[in-house]
Tab-separated table of C-alpha atoms in Angstrom:
chain	number	residue	atom	x	y	z
A	1	MET	CA	14.068	231.123	-94.610
A	2	SER	CA	12.261	233.132	-97.293
A	3	LEU	CA	14.018	235.890	-99.234
A	4	LEU	CA	11.803	238.537	-97.584
A	5	ASN	CA	12.660	237.355	-94.069
A	6	TRP	CA	16.347	237.126	-94.968
A	7	LYS	CA	16.395	240.718	-96.252
A	8	LYS	CA	14.563	241.882	-93.134
A	9	SER	CA	17.061	240.110	-90.889
A	10	ILE	CA	20.043	241.664	-92.696
A	11	ARG	CA	18.479	245.140	-92.459
A	12	LEU	CA	17.923	244.712	-88.719
A	13	ARG	CA	21.536	243.631	-88.215
A	14	LEU	CA	22.800	246.612	-90.224
A	15	LEU	CA	20.567	249.018	-88.332
A	16	GLY	CA	21.613	247.537	-84.995
A	17	SER	CA	25.318	247.780	-85.903
A	18	LEU	CA	24.824	251.382	-87.053
A	19	LEU	CA	23.033	252.459	-83.879
A	20	PHE	CA	25.533	250.700	-81.644
A	21	SER	CA	28.443	252.324	-83.522
A	22	LEU	CA	26.889	255.777	-83.208
A	23	ILE	CA	26.239	255.422	-79.481
A	24	ALA	CA	29.647	253.877	-78.728
A	25	SER	CA	31.420	256.572	-80.807
A	26	PHE	CA	29.567	259.351	-79.049
A	27	PHE	CA	30.466	258.129	-75.571
A	28	GLY	CA	34.023	257.260	-76.597
A	29	THR	CA	34.625	260.694	-78.063
A	30	ALA	CA	33.118	262.410	-75.041
A	31	LEU	CA	35.301	260.361	-72.717
A	32	ILE	CA	38.511	261.174	-74.614
A	33	ASN	CA	37.689	264.862	-74.908
A	34	GLU	CA	36.936	265.085	-71.230
A	35	ASN	CA	39.987	263.265	-69.982
A	36	LEU	CA	42.671	263.941	-72.553
A	37	GLY	CA	42.193	265.251	-76.017
A	38	PHE	CA	40.218	268.477	-75.755
A	39	SER	CA	41.992	269.775	-72.630
A	40	ILE	CA	45.463	269.247	-74.127
A	41	VAL	CA	44.488	271.018	-77.375
A	42	ASN	CA	42.971	273.932	-75.488
A	43	MET	CA	46.035	274.240	-73.261
A	44	LEU	CA	48.510	274.272	-76.193
A	45	TRP	CA	46.597	276.741	-78.294
A	46	GLY	CA	45.808	278.880	-75.236
A	47	ILE	CA	49.530	279.340	-74.523
A	48	LEU	CA	50.408	280.114	-78.143
A	49	LEU	CA	47.359	282.180	-79.116
A	50	PRO	CA	45.510	283.185	-75.960
A	51	ASP	CA	43.202	285.805	-77.488
A	52	ILE	CA	42.103	283.876	-80.595
A	53	ILE	CA	39.027	281.655	-81.009
A	54	LEU	CA	41.103	279.075	-82.877
A	55	PRO	CA	41.565	276.761	-79.847
A	56	LYS	CA	37.834	276.162	-79.673
A	57	LEU	CA	37.631	275.476	-83.412
A	58	VAL	CA	40.508	273.014	-83.278
A	59	GLY	CA	38.937	271.283	-80.288
A	60	ALA	CA	35.655	270.834	-82.154
A	61	THR	CA	37.511	269.477	-85.180
A	62	PHE	CA	39.402	267.042	-83.002
A	63	SER	CA	36.121	265.873	-81.437
A	64	LEU	CA	34.560	265.305	-84.876
A	65	LEU	CA	37.568	263.355	-86.108
A	66	SER	CA	37.565	261.274	-82.945
A	67	PHE	CA	33.873	260.519	-83.405
A	68	LEU	CA	34.343	259.469	-87.045
A	69	PHE	CA	37.347	257.337	-86.146
A	70	PHE	CA	35.486	255.474	-83.413
A	71	PHE	CA	32.369	255.116	-85.548
A	72	LEU	CA	34.205	253.617	-88.522
A	73	LEU	CA	36.327	251.400	-86.330
A	74	ILE	CA	33.391	249.981	-84.367
A	75	PHE	CA	31.089	249.669	-87.411
A	76	PHE	CA	33.796	247.857	-89.394
A	77	PHE	CA	34.438	245.551	-86.444
A	78	LEU	CA	30.743	244.698	-86.172
A	79	MET	CA	30.197	244.274	-89.908
A	80	ARG	CA	33.411	242.496	-90.928
A	81	HIS	CA	31.854	239.047	-90.331
A	82	ILE	CA	28.827	239.846	-92.493
A	83	VAL	CA	30.991	241.357	-95.240
A	84	ARG	CA	33.247	238.297	-95.245
A	85	GLN	CA	30.242	235.995	-95.479
A	86	MET	CA	28.675	238.026	-98.268
A	87	ARG	CA	31.929	237.901	-100.224
A	88	THR	CA	32.089	234.127	-99.731
A	89	LEU	CA	28.499	233.760	-100.963
A	90	ALA	CA	29.238	235.925	-103.992
A	91	ASP	CA	32.339	233.863	-104.838
A	92	GLY	CA	30.318	230.661	-104.498
A	93	LEU	CA	27.546	231.879	-106.790
A	94	MET	CA	30.122	233.007	-109.348
A	95	ALA	CA	31.803	229.576	-109.261
A	96	LEU	CA	28.441	227.857	-109.824
A	97	ALA	CA	27.567	230.293	-112.607
A	98	LYS	CA	30.810	229.326	-114.373
A	99	GLY	CA	29.760	225.668	-114.282
A	100	ASP	CA	31.748	224.383	-111.303
A	101	LEU	CA	28.918	222.386	-109.741
A	102	ASP	CA	31.360	220.570	-107.455
A	103	TYR	CA	31.991	223.806	-105.550
A	104	ARG	CA	30.392	224.108	-102.109
A	105	VAL	CA	30.123	227.315	-100.078
A	106	PRO	CA	31.873	226.841	-96.717
A	107	LEU	CA	29.439	227.080	-93.813
A	108	SER	CA	30.541	229.636	-91.252
A	109	GLY	CA	27.703	229.419	-88.753
A	110	GLN	CA	24.030	228.785	-88.111
A	111	ASP	CA	22.859	232.358	-88.659
A	112	GLU	CA	20.876	233.727	-91.592
A	113	LEU	CA	23.864	233.860	-93.938
A	114	GLY	CA	24.821	230.335	-92.918
A	115	GLU	CA	21.331	229.232	-93.926
A	116	VAL	CA	21.739	230.982	-97.267
A	117	ALA	CA	25.012	229.077	-97.780
A	118	GLN	CA	23.184	225.809	-97.042
A	119	ASN	CA	20.529	226.704	-99.614
A	120	ILE	CA	23.178	227.504	-102.227
A	121	ASN	CA	24.875	224.162	-101.590
A	122	TYR	CA	21.527	222.381	-101.817
A	123	MET	CA	20.866	224.140	-105.123
A	124	ALA	CA	24.253	222.983	-106.426
A	125	GLU	CA	23.484	219.393	-105.411
A	126	GLN	CA	20.102	219.533	-107.159
A	127	LEU	CA	21.701	220.942	-110.307
A	128	GLN	CA	24.307	218.180	-110.213
A	129	SER	CA	21.615	215.552	-109.780
A	130	MET	CA	19.597	217.031	-112.633
A	131	MET	CA	22.617	217.107	-114.932
A	132	ARG	CA	23.438	213.516	-113.985
A	133	ARG	CA	19.880	212.399	-114.752
A	134	GLU	CA	19.941	214.184	-118.101
A	135	ARG	CA	23.209	212.465	-119.011
A	136	GLN	CA	21.757	209.108	-117.974
A	137	ILE	CA	18.636	209.745	-120.055
A	138	GLU	CA	20.765	210.703	-123.053
A	139	THR	CA	22.937	207.604	-122.610
A	140	SER	CA	19.796	205.520	-122.247
A	141	LYS	CA	18.408	206.871	-125.496
A	142	MET	CA	21.619	206.069	-127.349
A	143	GLU	CA	21.706	202.546	-125.896
A	144	LEU	CA	18.066	202.066	-126.814
A	145	ILE	CA	18.671	203.135	-130.416
A	146	THR	CA	21.779	200.941	-130.666
A	147	HIS	CA	20.150	197.806	-129.276
A	148	VAL	CA	16.921	198.202	-131.203
A	149	SER	CA	18.776	198.845	-134.454
A	150	HIS	CA	20.841	195.712	-133.920
A	151	ASP	CA	17.846	193.546	-132.968
A	152	LEU	CA	15.727	194.733	-135.884
A	153	ARG	CA	18.503	194.428	-138.445
A	154	THR	CA	18.842	190.640	-138.053
A	155	PRO	CA	15.238	189.642	-138.963
A	156	LEU	CA	15.034	192.436	-141.526
A	157	THR	CA	18.129	191.113	-143.300
A	158	SER	CA	16.598	187.626	-143.397
A	159	ILE	CA	13.301	188.974	-144.776
A	160	ILE	CA	15.116	190.876	-147.525
A	161	GLY	CA	17.118	187.734	-148.371
A	162	TYR	CA	14.041	185.515	-148.682
A	163	LEU	CA	12.155	188.137	-150.702
A	164	ASN	CA	15.092	188.454	-153.105
A	165	LEU	CA	15.081	184.694	-153.606
A	166	LEU	CA	11.351	184.752	-154.316
A	167	LYS	CA	11.662	187.809	-156.562
A	168	ASN	CA	14.350	186.139	-158.687
A	169	ASP	CA	12.490	182.781	-158.707
A	170	ASP	CA	15.520	181.227	-157.043
A	171	TYR	CA	13.833	178.117	-155.666
A	172	GLN	CA	13.663	174.557	-156.879
A	173	ASP	CA	10.053	173.581	-156.272
A	174	LEU	CA	6.797	174.668	-154.642
A	175	ASP	CA	7.788	173.241	-151.269
A	176	GLU	CA	10.903	175.393	-151.158
A	177	HIS	CA	8.815	178.363	-152.295
A	178	LYS	CA	6.431	177.829	-149.376
A	179	ARG	CA	9.331	177.380	-146.980
A	180	TYR	CA	10.809	180.735	-148.023
A	181	ILE	CA	7.445	182.433	-147.550
A	182	ASN	CA	6.939	180.770	-144.171
A	183	ASN	CA	10.435	181.783	-142.999
A	184	ALA	CA	9.886	185.373	-144.133
A	185	PHE	CA	6.537	185.436	-142.333
A	186	ASN	CA	8.129	184.126	-139.116
A	187	LYS	CA	10.757	186.851	-139.303
A	188	THR	CA	8.065	189.513	-139.671
A	189	GLN	CA	6.365	188.118	-136.577
A	190	GLN	CA	9.674	188.313	-134.735
A	191	MET	CA	10.048	191.944	-135.805
A	192	LYS	CA	6.519	192.674	-134.639
A	193	LYS	CA	7.299	191.131	-131.245
A	194	LEU	CA	10.448	193.255	-130.940
A	195	ILE	CA	8.566	196.433	-131.850
A	196	ASP	CA	5.709	195.613	-129.451
A	197	ASP	CA	8.199	195.006	-126.627
A	198	LEU	CA	9.963	198.273	-127.396
A	199	PHE	CA	6.705	200.216	-127.495
A	200	GLU	CA	5.519	198.688	-124.227
A	201	TYR	CA	8.854	199.329	-122.516
A	202	THR	CA	9.047	203.001	-123.567
A	203	ARG	CA	5.439	203.559	-122.480
A	204	LEU	CA	6.018	201.992	-119.068
A	205	THR	CA	9.272	203.842	-118.393
A	206	SER	CA	8.153	207.240	-119.684
A	207	GLY	CA	5.808	207.764	-116.736
A	208	ASP	CA	2.794	208.072	-119.050
A	209	ALA	CA	1.439	204.571	-118.388
A	210	THR	CA	-2.185	204.614	-117.236
A	211	LEU	CA	-3.483	201.568	-115.418
A	212	SER	CA	-7.152	200.585	-115.208
A	213	PHE	CA	-7.646	198.499	-112.075
A	214	HIS	CA	-10.341	195.855	-111.747
A	215	LYS	CA	-11.111	193.410	-108.996
A	216	ILE	CA	-10.680	189.911	-110.448
A	217	ASP	CA	-10.070	186.326	-109.408
A	218	LEU	CA	-6.382	185.832	-110.089
A	219	GLY	CA	-6.789	182.040	-110.135
A	220	SER	CA	-9.323	182.168	-112.987
A	221	LEU	CA	-7.141	184.582	-114.943
A	222	LEU	CA	-4.093	182.354	-114.495
A	223	GLU	CA	-6.047	179.282	-115.641
A	224	GLN	CA	-7.009	181.077	-118.833
A	225	ILE	CA	-3.428	182.180	-119.524
A	226	ILE	CA	-2.047	178.663	-119.032
A	227	THR	CA	-4.751	177.129	-121.261
A	228	GLU	CA	-3.610	179.387	-124.122
A	229	PHE	CA	0.060	178.724	-123.337
A	230	GLU	CA	-0.081	174.907	-123.177
A	231	PRO	CA	-0.183	174.199	-126.954
A	232	ILE	CA	3.025	176.188	-127.469
A	233	ALA	CA	4.718	174.361	-124.590
A	234	GLN	CA	3.641	170.939	-125.846
A	235	GLU	CA	5.269	171.567	-129.232
A	236	LEU	CA	8.590	171.908	-127.343
A	237	SER	CA	8.008	168.867	-125.103
A	238	ILE	CA	7.214	170.949	-122.045
A	239	THR	CA	4.463	169.991	-119.596
A	240	VAL	CA	2.745	172.770	-117.665
A	241	LYS	CA	1.688	171.863	-114.117
A	242	ARG	CA	-0.735	173.786	-111.914
A	243	ASP	CA	-0.389	174.003	-108.148
A	244	TRP	CA	-2.973	176.068	-106.287
A	245	GLU	CA	-6.182	175.601	-104.372
A	246	GLN	CA	-9.467	176.040	-106.171
A	247	THR	CA	-10.460	179.032	-104.071
A	248	PRO	CA	-10.878	182.669	-105.124
A	249	PHE	CA	-7.750	184.856	-105.148
A	250	PRO	CA	-9.217	188.382	-105.356
A	251	ALA	CA	-6.839	191.121	-106.403
A	252	HIS	CA	-6.971	194.641	-107.875
A	253	VAL	CA	-5.031	194.559	-111.161
A	254	ASP	CA	-4.822	195.957	-114.644
A	255	VAL	CA	-5.777	192.741	-116.452
A	256	GLU	CA	-4.130	193.499	-119.802
A	257	LYS	CA	-0.803	194.499	-118.333
A	258	LEU	CA	-0.691	191.741	-115.739
A	259	VAL	CA	-1.386	189.172	-118.463
A	260	ARG	CA	1.594	190.621	-120.330
A	261	ALA	CA	3.835	190.242	-117.267
A	262	ILE	CA	2.757	186.620	-116.583
A	263	ASP	CA	3.101	185.706	-120.251
A	264	ASN	CA	6.640	187.097	-120.250
A	265	LEU	CA	7.545	184.892	-117.277
A	266	LEU	CA	6.046	181.811	-118.950
A	267	MET	CA	7.822	182.474	-122.256
A	268	ASN	CA	11.100	183.031	-120.396
A	269	ALA	CA	10.672	179.674	-118.623
A	270	LEU	CA	9.813	177.992	-121.913
A	271	LYS	CA	12.842	179.440	-123.654
A	272	PHE	CA	15.357	178.394	-121.007
A	273	SER	CA	13.885	175.107	-119.763
A	274	LEU	CA	15.591	171.760	-120.264
A	275	LYS	CA	13.618	169.782	-122.857
A	276	PRO	CA	11.740	167.606	-122.288
A	277	GLY	CA	10.816	169.123	-118.953
A	278	ASP	CA	8.176	170.720	-116.765
A	279	ILE	CA	7.023	174.223	-115.901
A	280	THR	CA	5.148	174.489	-112.608
A	281	VAL	CA	2.886	177.448	-111.905
A	282	ARG	CA	2.003	178.056	-108.257
A	283	LEU	CA	-0.448	180.473	-106.664
A	284	ALA	CA	-0.828	181.021	-102.925
A	285	GLU	CA	-1.646	183.598	-100.272
A	286	ARG	CA	1.128	184.801	-97.985
A	287	GLY	CA	0.119	187.354	-95.375
A	288	ASP	CA	-1.248	190.419	-97.168
A	289	CYS	CA	0.084	189.272	-100.531
A	290	ILE	CA	-0.815	186.878	-103.313
A	291	VAL	CA	2.287	185.083	-104.603
A	292	LEU	CA	2.457	183.756	-108.146
A	293	ALA	CA	5.500	181.596	-108.962
A	294	VAL	CA	6.777	180.060	-112.214
A	295	GLU	CA	9.283	177.245	-111.708
A	296	ASN	CA	11.425	175.427	-114.248
A	297	ARG	CA	14.748	173.640	-114.579
A	298	GLY	CA	17.515	174.890	-116.840
A	299	LYS	CA	21.228	175.382	-117.033
A	300	PRO	CA	22.652	177.102	-113.925
A	301	ILE	CA	23.696	180.741	-114.050
A	302	THR	CA	26.077	182.793	-111.941
A	303	GLU	CA	25.126	185.336	-109.279
A	304	ASP	CA	26.236	188.156	-111.570
A	305	GLN	CA	23.869	186.890	-114.268
A	306	GLU	CA	21.041	186.696	-111.730
A	307	LYS	CA	21.465	190.388	-110.931
A	308	LEU	CA	21.210	191.303	-114.622
A	309	LEU	CA	18.174	189.240	-115.576
A	310	PHE	CA	15.679	192.052	-114.949
A	311	GLU	CA	17.849	194.694	-116.619
A	312	ARG	CA	16.769	195.877	-120.040
A	313	PHE	CA	18.468	194.445	-123.122
A	314	TYR	CA	20.168	191.715	-121.066
A	315	LYS	CA	20.179	188.438	-122.968
A	316	ALA	CA	21.309	185.053	-121.752
A	317	GLU	CA	24.192	183.324	-123.459
A	318	PRO	CA	23.248	181.356	-126.596
A	319	SER	CA	24.297	178.144	-124.829
A	320	ARG	CA	21.426	178.618	-122.354
A	321	ARG	CA	18.870	179.670	-124.918
A	322	ASP	CA	16.691	177.321	-126.895
A	323	ARG	CA	17.921	177.744	-130.439
A	324	ASP	CA	14.448	176.848	-131.750
A	325	MET	CA	12.970	179.866	-129.969
A	326	PRO	CA	13.379	183.277	-131.622
A	327	SER	CA	15.701	185.710	-129.894
A	328	GLY	CA	14.012	188.690	-128.312
A	329	ALA	CA	15.221	192.168	-127.454
A	330	GLY	CA	15.936	191.309	-123.825
A	331	LEU	CA	13.019	193.424	-122.610
A	332	GLY	CA	10.574	190.748	-121.433
A	333	LEU	CA	11.613	190.472	-117.791
A	334	SER	CA	12.256	194.207	-117.578
A	335	ILE	CA	8.710	194.900	-118.817
A	336	ALA	CA	7.338	192.403	-116.296
A	337	ARG	CA	9.223	194.162	-113.491
A	338	TYR	CA	7.802	197.598	-114.410
A	339	ILE	CA	4.264	196.229	-114.649
A	340	VAL	CA	4.471	194.521	-111.258
A	341	GLU	CA	5.975	197.629	-109.621
A	342	LEU	CA	3.160	199.778	-111.060
A	343	HIS	CA	0.786	197.417	-109.242
A	344	GLY	CA	2.605	198.070	-105.984
A	345	GLY	CA	4.048	194.568	-106.030
A	346	LYS	CA	7.424	192.878	-106.184
A	347	ILE	CA	9.090	190.550	-108.673
A	348	GLY	CA	12.174	188.427	-108.101
A	349	LEU	CA	14.088	185.217	-108.722
A	350	LYS	CA	15.202	182.321	-106.556
A	351	HIS	CA	17.833	180.107	-108.168
A	352	ALA	CA	19.669	177.037	-106.926
A	353	ASN	CA	21.621	174.631	-109.150
A	354	GLY	CA	19.531	175.215	-112.237
A	355	HIS	CA	16.169	175.305	-110.438
A	356	PHE	CA	14.577	178.678	-111.260
A	357	THR	CA	11.616	180.212	-109.454
A	358	PHE	CA	10.416	183.565	-110.756
A	359	PHE	CA	7.831	185.020	-108.388
A	360	ILE	CA	5.400	187.915	-108.339
A	361	GLU	CA	3.999	189.295	-105.095
A	362	LEU	CA	0.825	191.347	-105.419
A	363	PRO	CA	-1.075	193.017	-102.580
A	364	LYS	CA	-4.518	191.606	-101.897
A	365	ALA	CA	-5.987	195.102	-101.862
A	366	ALA	CA	-3.747	197.478	-103.799
A	367	GLN	CA	-3.414	201.059	-102.593
A	368	ILE	CA	-4.679	202.760	-105.713
A	369	THR	CA	-3.858	206.426	-105.340
A	370	LYS	CA	-2.004	207.333	-108.497
A	371	TYR	CA	-4.278	205.740	-111.045
A	372	ASN	CA	-8.012	205.886	-111.557
A	373	GLY	CA	-9.666	202.521	-112.024
A	374	SER	CA	-12.907	200.709	-111.557
A	375	ASP	CA	-13.675	198.334	-108.744
A	376	ASP	CA	-15.690	195.580	-110.385
A	377	LYS	CA	-17.180	192.846	-108.260
A	378	LEU	CA	-16.184	189.219	-108.671
């Protein structure tokens, strides 16, 4: 109910109570004067002062007092419910104004004031939810700063150490000199990867991400990604296997971001695979979806760990991680999840006794309503 309609309803109830009180008081006073009050007063004053006009004056005064008494009594009786409700609403608003967002106005009925009480309670719930979100955002920011500071400090400390050794000529020969430079360079690349992951994560979660959709053949894109990934896998004794039919898999995607998501899944499989071993990439149609799966074998994890894999900053235990692979910020799978969800798809994990299958489900024809993109032909 709008504020204008609510005010109009209250005015009508007040006017109705006023008119009813006036009419009831008039008839009540007339009835008493006729049957009891006025005749008794006239009789008493007529005996005591028979020739004076005072009996009539006293009778009129008695009638007026009777009318006022009945009017106030009836009007108070009719309005007491509204007054009580208004006082309850005022107390509720005062409690909320003092910061007690847990307070709820008791609902006394389904009338207009009851609806106002419902609106006040709804407002309190929204304020609570807003305050809770703000606290979560603030906590998130602090966690983000803490984790990023910790992750950046480790490679930065190593870089400073190697540069100090080079600055002080603290190396035995040219080979050691090159090794220091190579190690420092690798640490800078690790820092760059951490910063890129952080930038991508904050952009995806801030709500400012803009996707440019194109219609592509997902099979051709996946073949290109794997071709670039294979040399890295071979250095770690990992064989990449392909398993899909050589038919077109048309899909509407943001190519750059989807490549990032698939690459994150492949690097995750590479990091946690048993070596030597295999990584199998599958692509198939299932109903209205295209399913991309990355399978590998590694050390088993618990159900609690499974639930945390797609959470930001979650890192597997060092015993599961390949010590030859640089440690990340724990944002890879979380970034992949956000990218897939922005495509209207789903990402998940199936795990059984160390056999991991990370899958991505993408709609064949995405419902692109939020983002503006092109629709290129295959």
